[in-house]
Each structure stands twice: as structure tokens, then as C-alpha cells.
Short mmCIF file of C-alpha atoms in Angstrom, two decimals:
data_model
loop_
_atom_site.label_atom_id
_atom_site.label_comp_id
_atom_site.label_asym_id
_atom_site.label_seq_id
_atom_site.Cartn_x
_atom_site.Cartn_y
_atom_site.Cartn_z
CA MET E 41 -64.89 33.90 -20.02
CA LEU E 42 -62.96 33.50 -16.96
CA ILE E 43 -59.58 32.94 -18.87
CA VAL E 44 -60.30 36.47 -21.00
CA ILE E 45 -61.10 38.29 -17.40
CA MET E 46 -58.11 36.39 -15.66
CA ASN E 47 -55.82 37.85 -18.65
CA LEU E 48 -57.15 41.31 -18.44
CA SER E 49 -54.68 41.88 -15.67
CA ALA E 50 -51.66 41.38 -17.71
CA TRP E 51 -51.10 44.87 -18.67
CA ILE E 52 -54.18 46.56 -18.38
CA ASP E 53 -52.73 48.63 -15.33
CA LEU E 54 -49.84 49.87 -17.15
CA GLU E 55 -51.87 50.61 -20.44
CA GLY E 56 -54.26 52.49 -18.23
CA VAL E 57 -51.29 54.65 -17.01
CA PHE E 58 -50.13 55.36 -20.40
CA ALA E 59 -53.33 56.75 -21.30
CA GLU E 60 -53.77 58.68 -18.14
CA LEU E 61 -50.78 60.12 -18.81
CA THR E 62 -51.88 62.96 -20.81
CA ILE E 63 -54.02 64.36 -17.91
CA MET E 64 -51.17 63.63 -15.44
CA ILE E 65 -48.40 65.67 -17.21
CA SER E 66 -50.30 69.04 -16.16
CA PHE E 67 -50.06 68.52 -12.55
CA ILE E 68 -46.87 66.62 -12.00
CA PRO E 69 -43.40 68.68 -11.66
CA GLU E 70 -42.00 66.16 -14.42
CA GLY E 71 -44.10 67.41 -17.13
CA TRP E 72 -43.79 66.25 -20.44
CA THR E 73 -40.55 64.24 -19.41
CA ILE E 74 -42.48 61.78 -17.58
CA PRO E 75 -43.56 59.42 -20.43
CA SER E 76 -39.46 58.86 -20.76
CA VAL E 77 -39.42 58.10 -17.43
CA VAL E 78 -41.84 55.58 -17.86
CA GLY E 79 -40.19 54.41 -21.00
CA LEU E 80 -36.85 53.91 -18.74
CA CYS E 81 -39.04 52.26 -16.20
CA LEU E 82 -40.34 49.26 -18.45
CA CYS E 83 -36.97 48.67 -19.81
CA ALA E 84 -35.74 48.35 -16.67
CA ALA E 85 -38.23 45.82 -15.68
CA ASN E 86 -37.36 43.70 -18.32
CA ILE E 87 -35.01 42.21 -15.99
CA MET E 88 -37.92 40.13 -14.11
CA PRO E 89 -38.88 37.76 -17.15
CA ALA E 90 -35.29 37.15 -17.13
CA ILE E 91 -35.25 36.16 -13.39
CA VAL E 92 -38.62 34.08 -13.71
CA THR E 93 -37.10 32.05 -16.56
CA PHE E 94 -33.93 31.45 -14.70
CA LEU E 95 -35.93 29.79 -11.39
CA ARG E 96 -38.01 28.32 -13.79
CA TRP E 97 -34.86 26.44 -15.23
CA TYR E 98 -33.48 26.26 -11.57
CA GLN E 99 -36.25 24.51 -9.86
CA GLY E 100 -37.33 22.04 -12.88
CA LYS E 101 -40.16 20.49 -12.11
CA ARG E 102 -40.33 22.16 -8.83
CA PHE E 103 -41.46 25.32 -10.40
CA SER E 104 -45.20 26.79 -10.45
CA GLU E 105 -46.41 29.88 -11.82
CA ILE E 106 -49.44 29.95 -9.25
CA PRO E 107 -47.74 32.03 -6.77
CA TYR E 108 -46.68 34.23 -9.36
CA ILE E 109 -49.87 34.78 -10.95
CA TYR E 110 -51.20 35.96 -7.00
CA ILE E 111 -48.32 37.89 -6.70
CA ILE E 112 -49.12 39.70 -10.11
CA ILE E 113 -52.88 39.78 -9.32
CA ILE E 114 -52.42 41.23 -5.68
CA ILE E 115 -49.46 43.84 -6.24
CA GLY E 116 -51.34 45.00 -9.27
CA ILE E 117 -54.55 46.20 -6.99
CA VAL E 118 -52.27 47.53 -4.46
CA SER E 119 -50.02 49.85 -6.59
CA CYS E 120 -53.32 50.57 -8.70
CA CYS E 121 -55.09 51.74 -5.31
CA VAL E 122 -51.55 53.59 -4.28
CA LEU E 123 -51.71 55.29 -7.56
CA ALA E 124 -54.92 56.18 -7.76
CA PHE E 125 -54.77 58.31 -4.41
CA SER E 126 -50.84 59.46 -4.66
CA TRP E 127 -49.81 59.87 -8.21
CA HIS E 128 -49.89 63.80 -7.68
CA LYS E 129 -48.00 63.49 -4.55
CA THR E 130 -44.30 64.90 -4.70
CA THR E 131 -41.18 64.67 -3.03
CA TYR E 132 -38.19 66.76 -2.33
CA LEU E 133 -35.31 64.90 -3.87
CA PHE E 134 -32.15 65.63 -5.37
CA GLY E 135 -32.58 69.47 -5.41
CA ARG E 136 -36.20 69.21 -7.09
CA GLU E 137 -39.66 68.13 -6.30
CA ARG E 138 -39.88 64.13 -7.89
CA SER E 139 -43.04 62.01 -8.51
CA LEU E 140 -41.73 59.39 -6.46
CA TRP E 141 -45.08 57.80 -5.88
CA LEU E 142 -45.94 58.06 -9.36
CA ILE E 143 -43.03 56.52 -10.45
CA GLY E 144 -42.62 53.96 -7.78
CA CYS E 145 -45.92 52.14 -8.72
CA VAL E 146 -45.13 52.65 -12.60
CA PHE E 147 -41.68 50.37 -11.80
CA ALA E 148 -43.60 48.11 -9.54
CA LEU E 149 -46.44 47.31 -12.28
CA ALA E 150 -43.99 46.98 -14.92
CA LEU E 151 -42.57 44.67 -13.18
CA LEU E 152 -45.25 42.79 -12.99
CA ASP E 153 -47.03 43.23 -16.38
CA SER E 154 -43.46 42.53 -17.93
CA THR E 155 -43.69 39.01 -16.11
CA SER E 156 -47.20 38.17 -16.49
CA SER E 157 -47.42 36.98 -20.20
CA LEU E 158 -44.60 34.44 -19.27
CA VAL E 159 -46.48 32.89 -16.10
CA PHE E 160 -49.88 33.21 -17.82
CA PHE E 161 -49.10 31.07 -20.72
CA ASP E 162 -47.09 28.58 -18.62
CA TYR E 163 -50.53 28.62 -16.71
CA MET E 164 -52.27 27.91 -19.68
CA LYS E 165 -50.73 24.33 -20.05
CA ARG E 166 -53.55 22.89 -17.71
CA PHE E 167 -56.22 23.81 -20.34
CA GLN E 168 -56.93 22.25 -23.55
CA ILE E 169 -55.23 24.14 -26.42
CA ARG E 170 -58.07 25.57 -28.23
CA TYR E 171 -58.69 27.75 -24.70
CA LEU E 172 -55.27 29.74 -25.44
CA THR E 173 -56.83 31.85 -27.77
CA ALA E 174 -58.84 33.25 -24.64
CA VAL E 175 -55.48 34.50 -23.22
CA PHE E 176 -54.99 36.75 -26.40
CA LEU E 177 -58.04 38.06 -26.35
CA GLY E 178 -57.85 39.28 -22.71
CA GLU E 179 -54.63 40.68 -23.44
CA GLY E 180 -55.97 42.26 -26.56
CA PHE E 181 -58.73 43.62 -24.14
CA THR E 182 -55.99 45.28 -21.88
CA GLY E 183 -55.09 48.01 -24.47
CA VAL E 184 -58.96 48.27 -25.44
CA ILE E 185 -60.39 48.82 -22.21
CA PRO E 186 -58.49 51.89 -20.68
CA THR E 187 -58.76 53.36 -24.15
CA LEU E 188 -62.73 53.46 -23.78
CA LEU E 189 -62.29 54.74 -20.21
CA LEU E 190 -60.38 57.46 -21.43
CA LEU E 191 -62.77 58.40 -23.92
CA ALA E 192 -65.59 58.00 -21.29
CA GLN E 193 -63.55 60.26 -19.07
CA GLY E 194 -62.89 63.01 -22.12
CA SER E 195 -59.59 65.11 -22.99
CA ALA E 196 -58.74 67.79 -20.22
CA GLY E 197 -56.66 70.85 -21.13
CA GLU E 198 -58.18 71.98 -24.18
CA ALA E 199 -58.46 75.61 -24.47
CA ILE E 200 -61.40 77.39 -25.36
CA CYS E 201 -61.57 80.98 -25.96
CA ALA E 202 -64.01 82.53 -24.07
CA GLN E 203 -65.40 86.44 -23.67
CA SER E 204 -64.00 87.70 -19.88
CA SER E 205 -66.61 89.16 -17.45
CA ASN E 206 -66.32 92.82 -19.26
CA GLY E 207 -67.13 91.12 -22.17
CA THR E 208 -64.29 93.24 -24.00
CA THR E 209 -61.35 90.22 -24.51
CA LEU E 210 -61.29 86.58 -25.36
CA GLU E 211 -59.46 84.58 -22.54
CA PRO E 212 -58.62 80.43 -22.77
CA THR E 213 -60.43 78.61 -20.69
CA PHE E 214 -59.24 74.86 -20.14
CA THR E 215 -61.95 71.63 -20.26
CA GLN E 216 -62.03 69.27 -17.54
CA PRO E 217 -62.37 65.34 -17.60
CA ARG E 218 -65.37 63.99 -16.44
CA PHE E 219 -64.01 62.27 -14.03
CA SER E 220 -60.84 62.50 -12.39
CA VAL E 221 -57.31 60.23 -12.38
CA THR E 222 -58.33 58.64 -8.85
CA VAL E 223 -61.80 57.48 -10.32
CA TYR E 224 -59.85 56.24 -13.80
CA MET E 225 -57.20 54.22 -11.47
CA LEU E 226 -59.88 52.88 -9.44
CA LEU E 227 -61.72 51.68 -11.93
CA ILE E 228 -58.84 49.90 -13.60
CA THR E 229 -58.48 48.42 -10.14
CA SER E 230 -61.95 47.09 -10.45
CA ILE E 231 -61.03 45.27 -13.19
CA ILE E 232 -58.18 43.56 -11.87
CA ILE E 233 -59.82 42.79 -9.10
CA ALA E 234 -62.46 40.79 -11.28
CA SER E 235 -59.25 39.31 -12.58
CA LEU E 236 -58.30 37.99 -9.21
CA ILE E 237 -62.04 36.43 -8.74
CA ALA E 238 -61.99 34.88 -12.46
CA PHE E 239 -58.01 33.50 -11.05
CA LEU E 240 -59.72 32.25 -7.83
CA LEU E 241 -62.83 30.72 -9.95
CA LEU E 242 -60.29 28.96 -12.26
CA ARG E 243 -58.22 27.45 -9.51
CA TRP E 244 -60.87 26.46 -6.56
CA THR E 245 -63.69 25.52 -8.05
CA ASN E 246 -64.87 22.76 -10.43
CA ILE E 247 -65.94 24.81 -13.13
CA VAL E 248 -62.70 23.66 -15.50
CA ILE E 249 -63.83 20.19 -14.59
CA LEU E 250 -67.65 20.83 -15.79
CA ALA E 251 -66.56 22.83 -18.93
CA ASP E 252 -64.13 19.77 -19.33
CA ALA E 253 -61.34 22.11 -20.21
CA VAL E 254 -58.59 20.25 -18.66
CA GLU E 255 -55.66 18.96 -20.94
CA PRO E 256 -55.89 15.35 -20.43
#
């Protein structure tokens, strides 16, 4: 279970952002172009696994995935917190308002997430092979949990016709989500914090030895 929870931090933050874009779009200057921007960030971030792979080859036996796991989880927590409170903020750049906070956080998360599978699987070499299933299960939940949160949040922006105040015409009213983007991202952050706690328990307690999970 701890391995499953730890691996939730692999992609859940970026999956959460993708799920929440439908609500963000109405409040940011990029509008419907933001999914393309997020896609470009993800493509550019794919350089990070190549860098880690090179470092692993260059350092050989001196390479340790532990620092990278700490970096991925902790910076993921910080980025999600910043995103929760700054996703709607804009900066005037190159002649127009731009969502630099949102794009910057997404790029940071993309750098981390694209590297997560690489280092998490490397970490699993310390455990018996039967625990490898927990890694796939955890990464699978990174897509399910944001979707469930989105369903609980409810859709926003759906037009509903309602009578005007004078009762003679129909006017569109737009539905609102049950909770805000900020609350949504903080919920994602809390899950990543749980991943950090799970990793600390695996790393610094004897629970792995008690479960006879160490690779002999």
C-alpha cells in the first residue's frame, strides 16, 4: 500500500491540471490555446529523463535515485501549492497578458513527472519483484483520482436558460463548480504529501523488513 501511495506522486499533479483546464480556460487570457501550450511544455520537459539517464550512465554505481525522488515529490508539492493560488494571475509580456504562473508551474511539473517513472522504477530494484505491481497500480490511480475529483467538483460554464427578472425573456445562466480550482489543486497537493509520507516510511522505518519486501 505504501508503494502505491508513493507512486501517486508520479503523474497526479499534471493529470490534475489537465482535468482542470476546462474550468481554467474561462479565466485565463490564453483561452482554448492553453491545452496546446501545456502540450508544448510536456514535450519540452522530455529532455529531463535524457539528462537523468546520462547522469546515471556517467556516475555508474555512485548514482542514487533517492535524491531525485525527494526532488520530484517536494517540488511537486511546492508547485501545486503555488499553482493553487496563482493559476489565474497574469503577467504583461510581449505585448499581452500571459499566464506565466500557470505555464511555469506546468513546465516544472512536466519536468518532474516525465522523470518520475524512471527513478521510481529504479528505486523498486530494492524490493522483491512481486511489489512491482504496486508501482503500476499507483501510476494507474494518477489518472483515476483527478477524474473522480473533477466529477465531485462538477462542471462549470454550462449554459442554462432561465427567465429574466421581468419574466418576458430567457437569459443564459452558467453553472458553477461545487468547489474552486484552488481547492481542487490543494486536494491534489494533499495526495502528494501523502506520497512523501509513504516514501519516508519506506525509507526510514523497518516496515519494509517486517514485510519481508527487501530484495535478497
